[in-house]
Amino acid sequence: MKQRTRNPYVFRGLIYCAACDRRMQGQYNHGAAYYRCRFPQEYALANQVEHPSNVYLREDALTNPLDTWLASAFTPHRLQQTITAMTDAQPLEHPPALATAAQAIITDCDTKLERYRAALDAGADPTVVTGWITQTQAECARAEADLHTQSGTGPRRMSRTEISNLVRALGDIAGVLRDADSADKAEVYRQLGLRLTYEAETQTVRASVDLSAHRGVMVCVRGGT
C-alpha cells in the first residue's frame, strides 16, 4: 500500500510561473498549502526577466474552479466537443531538420547515380564513373543512416480515437474529482497531463490538458470512500 504524505500537494509539479516558466514549489503556511516562485533579484537582472521577489498562489483558491472546469468539460454531453478541441489543439507534425536534410541528400544522390549510369551507357570512362558512383553511394549510405537515426524522434499527433480511448480509461472524471481525496485528485491531474500557468500580475491561471505523455499507460484511480 502506497504511503500518503502528511501534507500532500495536489498540484505538485504542475504549476508554472508565467514570468519565468519555472515550476512553482509547494510550501505550507499556517496549515494551508501554497505554491511559491522565488526569483532573487540578481537572477532576474541576469536573465532580463521582470519578476517579483516572491510569487504565491494558495492551493484552495484554485482547486474548486479547476475541478468545476474539468467536470464540465468531461461531462457526457460535452465529451465529444472536448475531445475535438484536444485533437485540434495538438501541434502540427514537422519532420526534424536533420531528417529533412538527410532526405534531400538521398534524393540528390539518386539523381546523380542515374546520370552516372547513363554516362556509362553512353561510353564514358568506366574507371572514372565507377569512382563517382562509389563516392555517391557512400554519401547516400551516410544520409540513410542519419535518416534512420532521426526517424520517430519528433512528437506524433494523437488520433481522435487515441484521445477518446485515453479519456474513457480515466472513467468518470467528474465523479472522481467530486469524491476523491487529495492524493487521488493529484493522480487524475497527472494522468490528464494538466499544466497550470500562474500569472501573478493578473492573478489568473491558464490551464491546459495534454494526454500525449500518458498514451498507453493510463491506469484507473479510485474515488473517495
mmCIF file of C-alpha atoms in Angstrom:
data_model
loop_
_atom_site.group_PDB
_atom_site.id
_atom_site.type_symbol
_atom_site.label_atom_id
_atom_site.label_comp_id
_atom_site.label_asym_id
_atom_site.label_seq_id
_atom_site.Cartn_x
_atom_site.Cartn_y
_atom_site.Cartn_z
ATOM 1 C CA MET A 1 0.000 0.000 0.000
ATOM 2 C CA LYS A 2 1.403 3.371 -1.063
ATOM 3 C CA GLN A 3 2.062 5.657 1.873
ATOM 4 C CA ARG A 4 0.440 9.080 1.608
ATOM 5 C CA THR A 5 2.424 12.156 2.508
ATOM 6 C CA ARG A 6 1.253 14.029 5.572
ATOM 7 C CA ASN A 7 0.904 17.298 3.663
ATOM 8 C CA PRO A 8 0.128 16.351 0.057
ATOM 9 C CA TYR A 9 0.341 18.990 -2.654
ATOM 10 C CA VAL A 10 -2.479 18.422 -5.116
ATOM 11 C CA PHE A 11 -0.701 20.317 -7.893
ATOM 12 C CA ARG A 12 2.860 19.175 -7.214
ATOM 13 C CA GLY A 13 4.962 19.733 -10.331
ATOM 14 C CA LEU A 14 2.014 21.073 -12.344
ATOM 15 C CA ILE A 15 2.058 24.825 -11.635
ATOM 16 C CA TYR A 16 4.404 27.103 -13.558
ATOM 17 C CA CYS A 17 5.188 30.765 -13.038
ATOM 18 C CA ALA A 18 4.226 32.788 -16.116
ATOM 19 C CA ALA A 19 7.054 35.289 -15.560
ATOM 20 C CA CYS A 20 9.932 32.777 -15.685
ATOM 21 C CA ASP A 21 8.307 29.495 -16.814
ATOM 22 C CA ARG A 22 9.751 27.626 -13.816
ATOM 23 C CA ARG A 23 7.808 25.163 -11.687
ATOM 24 C CA MET A 24 6.425 26.701 -8.515
ATOM 25 C CA GLN A 25 7.354 24.911 -5.295
ATOM 26 C CA GLY A 26 4.938 23.754 -2.611
ATOM 27 C CA GLN A 27 5.044 25.353 0.821
ATOM 28 C CA TYR A 28 2.748 25.032 3.830
ATOM 29 C CA ASN A 29 1.954 28.159 5.821
ATOM 30 C CA HIS A 30 -0.367 28.118 8.851
ATOM 31 C CA GLY A 31 -1.750 24.756 7.756
ATOM 32 C CA ALA A 32 -2.608 25.864 4.203
ATOM 33 C CA ALA A 33 -0.840 24.729 1.021
ATOM 34 C CA TYR A 34 0.723 27.400 -1.155
ATOM 35 C CA TYR A 35 2.844 27.370 -4.302
ATOM 36 C CA ARG A 36 5.754 29.754 -4.419
ATOM 37 C CA CYS A 37 8.175 31.011 -7.036
ATOM 38 C CA ARG A 38 11.174 32.779 -5.552
ATOM 39 C CA PHE A 39 13.344 34.597 -8.069
ATOM 40 C CA PRO A 40 16.260 36.527 -6.498
ATOM 41 C CA GLN A 41 16.781 39.990 -7.949
ATOM 42 C CA GLU A 42 20.253 39.194 -9.284
ATOM 43 C CA TYR A 43 18.845 36.255 -11.275
ATOM 44 C CA ALA A 44 16.110 38.474 -12.678
ATOM 45 C CA LEU A 45 18.641 41.056 -13.818
ATOM 46 C CA ALA A 46 20.972 38.457 -15.309
ATOM 47 C CA ASN A 47 18.141 36.836 -17.280
ATOM 48 C CA GLN A 48 16.390 40.101 -18.164
ATOM 49 C CA VAL A 49 13.174 38.947 -16.516
ATOM 50 C CA GLU A 50 10.742 41.217 -14.724
ATOM 51 C CA HIS A 51 9.849 39.110 -11.724
ATOM 52 C CA PRO A 52 8.632 39.805 -8.179
ATOM 53 C CA SER A 53 10.904 38.541 -5.426
ATOM 54 C CA ASN A 54 8.208 36.045 -4.439
ATOM 55 C CA VAL A 55 5.065 34.828 -6.192
ATOM 56 C CA TYR A 56 2.478 32.971 -4.110
ATOM 57 C CA LEU A 57 -0.636 31.023 -5.085
ATOM 58 C CA ARG A 58 -2.881 29.418 -2.472
ATOM 59 C CA GLU A 59 -3.918 25.898 -3.410
ATOM 60 C CA ASP A 60 -7.515 26.026 -2.220
ATOM 61 C CA ALA A 61 -8.111 29.178 -4.281
ATOM 62 C CA LEU A 62 -7.568 27.096 -7.411
ATOM 63 C CA THR A 63 -8.977 23.648 -6.595
ATOM 64 C CA ASN A 64 -12.710 24.342 -6.850
ATOM 65 C CA PRO A 65 -12.613 26.466 -10.047
ATOM 66 C CA LEU A 66 -10.344 23.907 -11.714
ATOM 67 C CA ASP A 67 -12.483 20.925 -10.706
ATOM 68 C CA THR A 68 -15.586 22.737 -11.937
ATOM 69 C CA TRP A 69 -13.966 23.382 -15.302
ATOM 70 C CA LEU A 70 -12.745 19.790 -15.693
ATOM 71 C CA ALA A 71 -16.044 18.276 -14.561
ATOM 72 C CA SER A 72 -17.895 20.462 -17.049
ATOM 73 C CA ALA A 73 -15.513 19.687 -19.923
ATOM 74 C CA PHE A 74 -15.751 15.909 -19.412
ATOM 75 C CA THR A 75 -19.465 15.529 -18.792
ATOM 76 C CA PRO A 76 -21.112 13.131 -21.286
ATOM 77 C CA HIS A 77 -22.903 15.838 -23.288
ATOM 78 C CA ARG A 78 -19.676 17.841 -23.771
ATOM 79 C CA LEU A 79 -17.205 14.967 -24.075
ATOM 80 C CA GLN A 80 -17.107 14.858 -27.883
ATOM 81 C CA GLN A 81 -16.627 18.616 -28.050
ATOM 82 C CA THR A 82 -13.740 18.384 -25.582
ATOM 83 C CA ILE A 83 -12.099 15.512 -27.476
ATOM 84 C CA THR A 84 -12.351 17.514 -30.705
ATOM 85 C CA ALA A 85 -10.747 20.539 -29.042
ATOM 86 C CA MET A 86 -7.905 18.399 -27.646
ATOM 87 C CA THR A 87 -7.323 16.802 -31.053
ATOM 88 C CA ASP A 88 -7.236 20.150 -32.864
ATOM 89 C CA ALA A 89 -5.010 21.797 -30.236
ATOM 90 C CA GLN A 90 -2.087 19.454 -30.884
ATOM 91 C CA PRO A 91 0.913 20.981 -32.667
ATOM 92 C CA LEU A 92 1.377 20.062 -36.301
ATOM 93 C CA GLU A 93 3.930 17.384 -37.007
ATOM 94 C CA HIS A 94 7.096 18.685 -38.613
ATOM 95 C CA PRO A 95 9.967 16.342 -39.553
ATOM 96 C CA PRO A 96 13.191 17.145 -37.692
ATOM 97 C CA ALA A 97 15.508 19.431 -39.666
ATOM 98 C CA LEU A 98 18.265 16.797 -39.823
ATOM 99 C CA ALA A 99 15.856 14.215 -41.223
ATOM 100 C CA THR A 100 14.680 16.667 -43.879
ATOM 101 C CA ALA A 101 18.288 17.429 -44.857
ATOM 102 C CA ALA A 102 19.151 13.717 -44.998
ATOM 103 C CA GLN A 103 16.189 13.008 -47.269
ATOM 104 C CA ALA A 104 17.285 15.818 -49.598
ATOM 105 C CA ILE A 105 20.793 14.309 -49.803
ATOM 106 C CA ILE A 106 19.376 10.865 -50.623
ATOM 107 C CA THR A 107 17.204 12.319 -53.402
ATOM 108 C CA ASP A 108 20.209 14.201 -54.828
ATOM 109 C CA CYS A 109 22.353 11.051 -54.703
ATOM 110 C CA ASP A 110 19.713 9.059 -56.559
ATOM 111 C CA THR A 111 19.677 11.697 -59.295
ATOM 112 C CA LYS A 112 23.477 11.624 -59.556
ATOM 113 C CA LEU A 113 23.572 7.819 -59.760
ATOM 114 C CA GLU A 114 21.080 7.844 -62.621
ATOM 115 C CA ARG A 115 23.268 10.326 -64.504
ATOM 116 C CA TYR A 116 26.412 8.288 -63.848
ATOM 117 C CA ARG A 117 24.797 5.094 -65.125
ATOM 118 C CA ALA A 118 23.595 6.947 -68.174
ATOM 119 C CA ALA A 119 27.148 8.187 -68.739
ATOM 120 C CA LEU A 120 28.429 4.599 -68.603
ATOM 121 C CA ASP A 121 25.843 3.563 -71.157
ATOM 122 C CA ALA A 122 26.958 6.448 -73.338
ATOM 123 C CA GLY A 123 30.580 5.224 -73.324
ATOM 124 C CA ALA A 124 32.216 7.288 -70.556
ATOM 125 C CA ASP A 125 35.430 6.024 -68.931
ATOM 126 C CA PRO A 126 34.274 3.183 -66.603
ATOM 127 C CA THR A 127 37.108 3.783 -64.122
ATOM 128 C CA VAL A 128 36.219 7.447 -63.618
ATOM 129 C CA VAL A 129 32.471 6.874 -63.478
ATOM 130 C CA THR A 130 32.837 3.936 -61.079
ATOM 131 C CA GLY A 131 34.756 6.234 -58.720
ATOM 132 C CA TRP A 132 31.885 8.738 -58.882
ATOM 133 C CA ILE A 133 29.350 6.006 -58.184
ATOM 134 C CA THR A 134 31.308 4.658 -55.203
ATOM 135 C CA GLN A 135 31.654 8.130 -53.677
ATOM 136 C CA THR A 136 27.962 8.918 -54.188
ATOM 137 C CA GLN A 137 26.824 5.574 -52.780
ATOM 138 C CA ALA A 138 28.901 6.219 -49.631
ATOM 139 C CA GLU A 139 27.320 9.682 -49.275
ATOM 140 C CA CYS A 140 23.869 8.150 -49.712
ATOM 141 C CA ALA A 141 24.589 5.476 -47.097
ATOM 142 C CA ARG A 142 25.595 8.134 -44.550
ATOM 143 C CA ALA A 143 22.414 10.098 -45.227
ATOM 144 C CA GLU A 144 20.283 6.954 -44.892
ATOM 145 C CA ALA A 145 21.913 6.240 -41.518
ATOM 146 C CA ASP A 146 21.159 9.803 -40.404
ATOM 147 C CA LEU A 147 17.568 9.461 -41.569
ATOM 148 C CA HIS A 148 17.147 6.197 -39.663
ATOM 149 C CA THR A 149 18.528 7.832 -36.508
ATOM 150 C CA GLN A 150 16.164 10.791 -36.807
ATOM 151 C CA SER A 151 13.001 8.870 -37.700
ATOM 152 C CA GLY A 152 10.453 8.795 -34.895
ATOM 153 C CA THR A 153 12.230 11.383 -32.755
ATOM 154 C CA GLY A 154 9.634 14.099 -33.283
ATOM 155 C CA PRO A 155 6.307 14.263 -31.462
ATOM 156 C CA ARG A 156 3.489 12.353 -33.115
ATOM 157 C CA ARG A 157 -0.008 13.752 -33.153
ATOM 158 C CA MET A 158 -2.539 11.532 -31.431
ATOM 159 C CA SER A 159 -5.592 10.472 -33.373
ATOM 160 C CA ARG A 160 -9.072 11.317 -32.180
ATOM 161 C CA THR A 161 -9.592 7.626 -31.366
ATOM 162 C CA GLU A 162 -6.443 7.503 -29.222
ATOM 163 C CA ILE A 163 -7.521 10.570 -27.273
ATOM 164 C CA SER A 164 -11.031 9.159 -26.847
ATOM 165 C CA ASN A 165 -9.653 5.875 -25.522
ATOM 166 C CA LEU A 166 -7.382 7.619 -23.017
ATOM 167 C CA VAL A 167 -10.180 9.868 -21.769
ATOM 168 C CA ARG A 168 -12.520 6.908 -21.329
ATOM 169 C CA ALA A 169 -9.791 4.993 -19.488
ATOM 170 C CA LEU A 170 -9.989 7.629 -16.779
ATOM 171 C CA GLY A 171 -13.652 6.856 -16.246
ATOM 172 C CA ASP A 172 -15.989 9.303 -14.557
ATOM 173 C CA ILE A 173 -13.670 12.279 -14.105
ATOM 174 C CA ALA A 174 -16.379 14.451 -12.593
ATOM 175 C CA GLY A 175 -17.264 11.759 -10.052
ATOM 176 C CA VAL A 176 -13.658 11.082 -9.112
ATOM 177 C CA LEU A 177 -12.888 14.763 -8.603
ATOM 178 C CA ARG A 178 -16.021 15.215 -6.510
ATOM 179 C CA ASP A 179 -15.321 12.329 -4.130
ATOM 180 C CA ALA A 180 -11.531 11.808 -4.208
ATOM 181 C CA ASP A 181 -9.041 12.741 -1.528
ATOM 182 C CA SER A 182 -6.065 14.983 -2.319
ATOM 183 C CA ALA A 183 -3.744 12.192 -3.457
ATOM 184 C CA ASP A 184 -6.322 10.757 -5.880
ATOM 185 C CA LYS A 185 -7.098 14.218 -7.241
ATOM 186 C CA ALA A 186 -3.384 14.667 -7.900
ATOM 187 C CA GLU A 187 -3.371 11.364 -9.804
ATOM 188 C CA VAL A 188 -6.248 12.472 -12.030
ATOM 189 C CA TYR A 189 -4.474 15.739 -12.781
ATOM 190 C CA ARG A 190 -1.253 13.885 -13.589
ATOM 191 C CA GLN A 191 -2.957 11.466 -15.952
ATOM 192 C CA LEU A 192 -4.692 14.321 -17.733
ATOM 193 C CA GLY A 193 -1.291 15.898 -18.389
ATOM 194 C CA LEU A 194 -2.516 19.035 -16.639
ATOM 195 C CA ARG A 195 -0.337 22.129 -16.826
ATOM 196 C CA LEU A 196 -1.203 25.291 -14.888
ATOM 197 C CA THR A 197 0.474 28.621 -15.547
ATOM 198 C CA TYR A 198 0.013 31.336 -12.937
ATOM 199 C CA GLU A 199 0.108 34.991 -13.959
ATOM 200 C CA ALA A 200 0.747 36.872 -10.739
ATOM 201 C CA GLU A 201 0.084 40.316 -12.162
ATOM 202 C CA THR A 202 -3.480 39.473 -13.180
ATOM 203 C CA GLN A 203 -3.906 36.686 -10.578
ATOM 204 C CA THR A 204 -5.145 34.299 -13.252
ATOM 205 C CA VAL A 205 -4.286 30.681 -14.031
ATOM 206 C CA ARG A 206 -4.172 29.246 -17.539
ATOM 207 C CA ALA A 207 -4.961 25.513 -17.574
ATOM 208 C CA SER A 208 -4.222 23.047 -20.364
ATOM 209 C CA VAL A 209 -4.557 19.282 -20.730
ATOM 210 C CA ASP A 210 -2.133 17.087 -22.710
ATOM 211 C CA LEU A 211 -2.671 13.326 -22.808
ATOM 212 C CA SER A 212 0.241 12.601 -25.168
ATOM 213 C CA ALA A 213 2.726 11.921 -22.358
ATOM 214 C CA HIS A 214 0.465 9.190 -20.974
ATOM 215 C CA ARG A 215 -0.670 7.398 -24.116
ATOM 216 C CA GLY A 216 -0.819 3.677 -23.474
ATOM 217 C CA VAL A 217 -0.042 3.907 -19.765
ATOM 218 C CA MET A 218 -3.318 5.062 -18.281
ATOM 219 C CA VAL A 219 -4.370 3.437 -15.030
ATOM 220 C CA CYS A 220 -7.602 3.680 -13.080
ATOM 221 C CA VAL A 221 -7.850 5.850 -9.998
ATOM 222 C CA ARG A 222 -10.329 5.267 -7.266
ATOM 223 C CA GLY A 223 -12.857 7.681 -5.860
ATOM 224 C CA GLY A 224 -13.095 8.669 -2.218
ATOM 225 C CA THR A 225 -14.519 6.280 0.343
#
